[in-house]
mmCIF file of C-alpha atoms in Angstrom:
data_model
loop_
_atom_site.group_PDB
_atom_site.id
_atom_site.type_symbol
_atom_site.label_atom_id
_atom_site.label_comp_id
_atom_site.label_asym_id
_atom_site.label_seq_id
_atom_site.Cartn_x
_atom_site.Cartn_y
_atom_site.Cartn_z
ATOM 1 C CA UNK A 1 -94.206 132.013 104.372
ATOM 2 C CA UNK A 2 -95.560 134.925 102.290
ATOM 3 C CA UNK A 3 -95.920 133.055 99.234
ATOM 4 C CA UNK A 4 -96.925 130.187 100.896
ATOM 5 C CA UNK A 5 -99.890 132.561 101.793
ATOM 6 C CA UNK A 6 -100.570 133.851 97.992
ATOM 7 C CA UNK A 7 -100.292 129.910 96.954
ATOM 8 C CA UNK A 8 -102.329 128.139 99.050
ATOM 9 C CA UNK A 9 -105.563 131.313 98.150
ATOM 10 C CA UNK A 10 -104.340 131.376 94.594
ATOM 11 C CA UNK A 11 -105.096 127.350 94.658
ATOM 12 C CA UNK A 12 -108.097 127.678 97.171
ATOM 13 C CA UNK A 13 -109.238 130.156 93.958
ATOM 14 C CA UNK A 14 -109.221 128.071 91.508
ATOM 15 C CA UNK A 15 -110.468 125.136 94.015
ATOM 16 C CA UNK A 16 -113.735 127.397 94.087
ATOM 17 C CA UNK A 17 -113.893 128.430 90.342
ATOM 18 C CA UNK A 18 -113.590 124.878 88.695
ATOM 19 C CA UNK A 19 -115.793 123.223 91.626
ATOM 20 C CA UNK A 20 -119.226 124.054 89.857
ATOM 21 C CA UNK A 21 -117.986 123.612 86.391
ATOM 22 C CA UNK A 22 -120.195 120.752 84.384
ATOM 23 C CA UNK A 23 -119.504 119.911 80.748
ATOM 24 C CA UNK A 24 -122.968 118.731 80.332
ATOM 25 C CA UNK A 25 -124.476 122.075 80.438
ATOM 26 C CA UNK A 26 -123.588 125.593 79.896
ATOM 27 C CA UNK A 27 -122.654 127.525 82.768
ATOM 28 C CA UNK A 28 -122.806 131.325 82.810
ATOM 29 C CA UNK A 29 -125.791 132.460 80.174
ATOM 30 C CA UNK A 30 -124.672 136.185 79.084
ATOM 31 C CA UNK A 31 -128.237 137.093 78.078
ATOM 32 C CA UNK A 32 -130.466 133.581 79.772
ATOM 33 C CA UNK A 33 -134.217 135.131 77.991
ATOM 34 C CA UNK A 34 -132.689 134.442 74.731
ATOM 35 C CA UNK A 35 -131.262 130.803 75.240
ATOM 36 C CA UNK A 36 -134.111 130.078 77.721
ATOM 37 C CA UNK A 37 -137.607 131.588 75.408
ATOM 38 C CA UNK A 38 -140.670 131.138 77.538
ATOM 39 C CA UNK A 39 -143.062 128.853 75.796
ATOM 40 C CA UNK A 40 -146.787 129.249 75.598
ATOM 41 C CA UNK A 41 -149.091 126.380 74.875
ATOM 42 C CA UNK A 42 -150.593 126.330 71.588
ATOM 43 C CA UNK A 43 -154.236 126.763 72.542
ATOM 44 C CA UNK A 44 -153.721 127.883 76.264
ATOM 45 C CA UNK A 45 -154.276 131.254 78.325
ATOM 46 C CA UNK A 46 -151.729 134.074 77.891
ATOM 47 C CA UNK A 47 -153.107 137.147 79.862
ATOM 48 C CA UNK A 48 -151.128 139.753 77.058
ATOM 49 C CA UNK A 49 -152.861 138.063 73.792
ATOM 50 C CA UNK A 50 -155.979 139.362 72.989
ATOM 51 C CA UNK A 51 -159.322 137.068 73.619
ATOM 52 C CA UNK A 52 -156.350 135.301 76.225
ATOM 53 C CA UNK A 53 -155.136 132.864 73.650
ATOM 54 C CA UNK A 54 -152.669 132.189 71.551
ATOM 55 C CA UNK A 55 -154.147 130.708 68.441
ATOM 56 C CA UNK A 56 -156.314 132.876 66.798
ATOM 57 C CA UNK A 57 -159.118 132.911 63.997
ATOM 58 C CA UNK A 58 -157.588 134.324 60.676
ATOM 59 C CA UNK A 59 -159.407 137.936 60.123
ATOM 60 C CA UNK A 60 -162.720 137.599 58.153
ATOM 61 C CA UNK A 61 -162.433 136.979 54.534
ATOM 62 C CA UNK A 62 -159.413 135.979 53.883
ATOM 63 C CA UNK A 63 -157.573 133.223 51.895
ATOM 64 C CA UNK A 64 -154.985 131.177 52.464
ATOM 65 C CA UNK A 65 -152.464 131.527 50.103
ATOM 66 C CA UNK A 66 -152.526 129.275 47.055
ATOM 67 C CA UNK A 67 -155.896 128.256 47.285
ATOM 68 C CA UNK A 68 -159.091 129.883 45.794
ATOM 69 C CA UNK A 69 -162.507 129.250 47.223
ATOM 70 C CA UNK A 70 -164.320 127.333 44.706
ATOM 71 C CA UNK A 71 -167.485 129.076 43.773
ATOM 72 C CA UNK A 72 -169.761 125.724 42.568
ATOM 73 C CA UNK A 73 -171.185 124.315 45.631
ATOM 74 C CA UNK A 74 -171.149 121.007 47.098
ATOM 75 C CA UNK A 75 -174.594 119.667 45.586
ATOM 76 C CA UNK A 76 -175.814 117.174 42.567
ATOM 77 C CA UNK A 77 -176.650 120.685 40.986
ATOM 78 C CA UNK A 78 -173.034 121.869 41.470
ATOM 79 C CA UNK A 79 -171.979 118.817 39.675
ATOM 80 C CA UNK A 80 -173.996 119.301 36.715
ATOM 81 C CA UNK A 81 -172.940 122.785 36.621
ATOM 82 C CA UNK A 82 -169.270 121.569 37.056
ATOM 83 C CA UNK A 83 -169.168 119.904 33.937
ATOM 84 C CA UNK A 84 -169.583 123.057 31.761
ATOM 85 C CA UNK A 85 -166.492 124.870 34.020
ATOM 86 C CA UNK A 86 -163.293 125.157 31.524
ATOM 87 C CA UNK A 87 -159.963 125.118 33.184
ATOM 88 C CA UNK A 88 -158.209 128.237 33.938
ATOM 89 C CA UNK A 89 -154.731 127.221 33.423
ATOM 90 C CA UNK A 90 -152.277 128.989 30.381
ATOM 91 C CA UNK A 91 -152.697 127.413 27.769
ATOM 92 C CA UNK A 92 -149.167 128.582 26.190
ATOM 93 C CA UNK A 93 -147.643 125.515 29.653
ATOM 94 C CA UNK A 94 -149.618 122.821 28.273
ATOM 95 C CA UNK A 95 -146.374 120.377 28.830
ATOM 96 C CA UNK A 96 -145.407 121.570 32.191
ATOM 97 C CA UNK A 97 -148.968 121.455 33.218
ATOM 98 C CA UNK A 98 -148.841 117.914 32.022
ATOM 99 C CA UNK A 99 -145.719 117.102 33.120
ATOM 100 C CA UNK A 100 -146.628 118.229 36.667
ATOM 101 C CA UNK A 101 -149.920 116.739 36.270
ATOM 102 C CA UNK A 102 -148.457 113.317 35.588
ATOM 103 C CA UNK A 103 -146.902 113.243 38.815
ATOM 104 C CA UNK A 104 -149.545 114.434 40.786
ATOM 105 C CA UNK A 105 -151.852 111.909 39.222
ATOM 106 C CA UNK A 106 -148.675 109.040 40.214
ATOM 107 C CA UNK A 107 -148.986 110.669 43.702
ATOM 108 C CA UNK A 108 -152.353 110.853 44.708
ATOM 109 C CA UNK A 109 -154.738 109.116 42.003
ATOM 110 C CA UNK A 110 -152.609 105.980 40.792
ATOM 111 C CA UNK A 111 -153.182 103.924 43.410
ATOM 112 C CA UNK A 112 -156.593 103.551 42.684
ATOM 113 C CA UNK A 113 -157.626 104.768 39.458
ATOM 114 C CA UNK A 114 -154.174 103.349 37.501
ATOM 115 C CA UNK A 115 -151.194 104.575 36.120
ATOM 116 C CA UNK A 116 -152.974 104.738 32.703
ATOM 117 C CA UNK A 117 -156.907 105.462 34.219
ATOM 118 C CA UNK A 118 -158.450 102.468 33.748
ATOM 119 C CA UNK A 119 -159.352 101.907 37.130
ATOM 120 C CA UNK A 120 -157.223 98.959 38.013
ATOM 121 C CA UNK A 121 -154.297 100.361 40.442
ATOM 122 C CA UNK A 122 -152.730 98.745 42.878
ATOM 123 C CA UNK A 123 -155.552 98.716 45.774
ATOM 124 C CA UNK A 124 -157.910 98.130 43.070
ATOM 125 C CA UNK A 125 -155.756 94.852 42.145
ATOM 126 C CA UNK A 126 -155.326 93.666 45.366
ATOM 127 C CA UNK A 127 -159.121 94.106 45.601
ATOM 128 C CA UNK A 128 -158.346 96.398 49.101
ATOM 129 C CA UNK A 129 -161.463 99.217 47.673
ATOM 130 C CA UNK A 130 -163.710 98.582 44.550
ATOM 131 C CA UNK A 131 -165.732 99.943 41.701
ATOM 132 C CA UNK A 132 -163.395 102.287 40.743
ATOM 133 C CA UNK A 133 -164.792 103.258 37.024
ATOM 134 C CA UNK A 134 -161.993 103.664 34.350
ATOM 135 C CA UNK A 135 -162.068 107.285 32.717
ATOM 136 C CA UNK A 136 -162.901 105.686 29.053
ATOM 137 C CA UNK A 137 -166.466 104.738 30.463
ATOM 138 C CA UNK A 138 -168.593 106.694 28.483
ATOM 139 C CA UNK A 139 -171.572 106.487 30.419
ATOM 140 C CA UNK A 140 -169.528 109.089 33.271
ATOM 141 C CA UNK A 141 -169.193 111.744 31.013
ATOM 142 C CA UNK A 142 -165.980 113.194 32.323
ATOM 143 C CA UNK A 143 -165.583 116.750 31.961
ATOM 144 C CA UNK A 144 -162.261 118.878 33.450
ATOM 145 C CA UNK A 145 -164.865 120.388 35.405
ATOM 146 C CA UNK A 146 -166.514 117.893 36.866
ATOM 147 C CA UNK A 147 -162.981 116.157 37.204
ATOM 148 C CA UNK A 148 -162.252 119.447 38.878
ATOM 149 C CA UNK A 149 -165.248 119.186 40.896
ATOM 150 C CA UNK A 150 -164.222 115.622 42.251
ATOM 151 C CA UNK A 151 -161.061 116.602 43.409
ATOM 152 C CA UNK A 152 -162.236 119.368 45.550
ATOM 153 C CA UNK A 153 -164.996 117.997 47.156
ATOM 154 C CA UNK A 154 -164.945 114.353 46.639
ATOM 155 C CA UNK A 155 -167.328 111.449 45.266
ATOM 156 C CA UNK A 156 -168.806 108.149 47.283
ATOM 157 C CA UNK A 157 -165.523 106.542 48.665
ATOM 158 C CA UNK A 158 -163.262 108.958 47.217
ATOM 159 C CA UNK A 159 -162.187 111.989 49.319
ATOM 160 C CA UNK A 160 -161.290 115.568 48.753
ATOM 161 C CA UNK A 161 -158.001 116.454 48.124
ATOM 162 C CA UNK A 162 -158.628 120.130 48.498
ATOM 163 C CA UNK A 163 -156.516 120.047 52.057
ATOM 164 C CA UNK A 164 -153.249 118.217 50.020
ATOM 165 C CA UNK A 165 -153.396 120.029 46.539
ATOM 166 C CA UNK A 166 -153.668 123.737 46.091
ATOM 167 C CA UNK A 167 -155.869 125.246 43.244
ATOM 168 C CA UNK A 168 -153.433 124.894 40.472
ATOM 169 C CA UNK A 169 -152.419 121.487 41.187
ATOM 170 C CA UNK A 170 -156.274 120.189 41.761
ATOM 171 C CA UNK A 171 -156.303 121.477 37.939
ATOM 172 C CA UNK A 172 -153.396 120.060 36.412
ATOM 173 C CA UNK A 173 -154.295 116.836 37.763
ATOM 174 C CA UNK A 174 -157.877 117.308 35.865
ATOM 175 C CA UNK A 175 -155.978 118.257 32.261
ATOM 176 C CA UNK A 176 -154.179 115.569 32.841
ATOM 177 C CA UNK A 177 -157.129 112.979 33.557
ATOM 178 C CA UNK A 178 -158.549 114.811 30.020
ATOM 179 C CA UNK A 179 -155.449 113.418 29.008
ATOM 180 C CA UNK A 180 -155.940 110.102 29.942
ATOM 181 C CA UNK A 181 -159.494 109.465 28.937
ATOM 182 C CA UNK A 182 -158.566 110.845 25.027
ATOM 183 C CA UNK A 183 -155.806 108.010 25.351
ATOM 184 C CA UNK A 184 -157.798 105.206 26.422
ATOM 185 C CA UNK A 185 -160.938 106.167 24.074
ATOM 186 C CA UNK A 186 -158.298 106.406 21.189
#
């Protein structure tokens, strides 16, 4: 009868233990603030933070990494005064400037200006935005600078590319238009 006893508690035990058990979620948390984080909305009130947000303003002058602020201003005098700016880029990586250049250009410019700058790419061809000029025109008078200039800030339907290309990039992408207009004026 004893061991009837320990039996019938030893299986009322385990009755008990494997009664709240679920396999679709974890049952005992050893530490539950590190499985469980408490989330704060992006731009909502959180009484620790200063100003009682969570998104701040970056400190006064400073600059995002990989991009420099562009010192010619957004103006029809900026763009004149573009067109004497030189690039900055090492001269010693002209190919891998080019190289990389080439496929930003594929990326971001081809589809309008054409794989070879003439101005016909494929939006241009399937007449989707027009009067895109080719690069040969010499009545544009294409500088790197002012090519420069076009990528940062933009030009009639064109927009800036500033936000997608970093400072380098914006200028490999105007050697490499250079490129293109010496090959279609040769």
């Amino acid at each position: 009868m004893n061991s009837f006893k320990k039996l019938a508690i030893l299986f009322g035990l385990a009755i008990v233990v494997t009664s709240c058990q679920s396999k679709g979620s974890r049952n005992y948390q050893y530490m539950p603030n590190m499985y469980e984080s408490v989330g704060y909305e992006t731009y909502g009130e959180a009484d620790f933070l200063p100003n009682q947000s969570e998104a701040m303003l970056p400190p006064a002058n400073t600059i995002n990494r990989g991009w420099l602020p562009y010192e010619i201003e957004n103006s029809p005098e900026g763009k004149e005064l573009s067109r004497l700016q030189f690039s900055p880029l090492d001269s010693i990586n002209v190919e891998k400037n080019m190289a990389q250049g080439g496929q930003l250009y594929t990326i971001y410019c081809a589809i309008c200006h054409g794989d070879k700058g003439d101005g016909q790419g494929t939006l241009v061809k399937r007449e989707k935005i027009l009067g895109v000029p080719s690069y040969a025109d010499p009545v544009r008078n294409v500088t790197v600078g002012s090519t420069y200039y076009t990528i940062h800030y933009g030009l009639n339907s064109m927009g800036s590319y500033a936000s997608q290309m970093n400072t380098e990039e914006m200028w490999q992408v105007s050697e490499y238009v250079m490129k293109l207009k010496q090959d279609l004026t040769k």
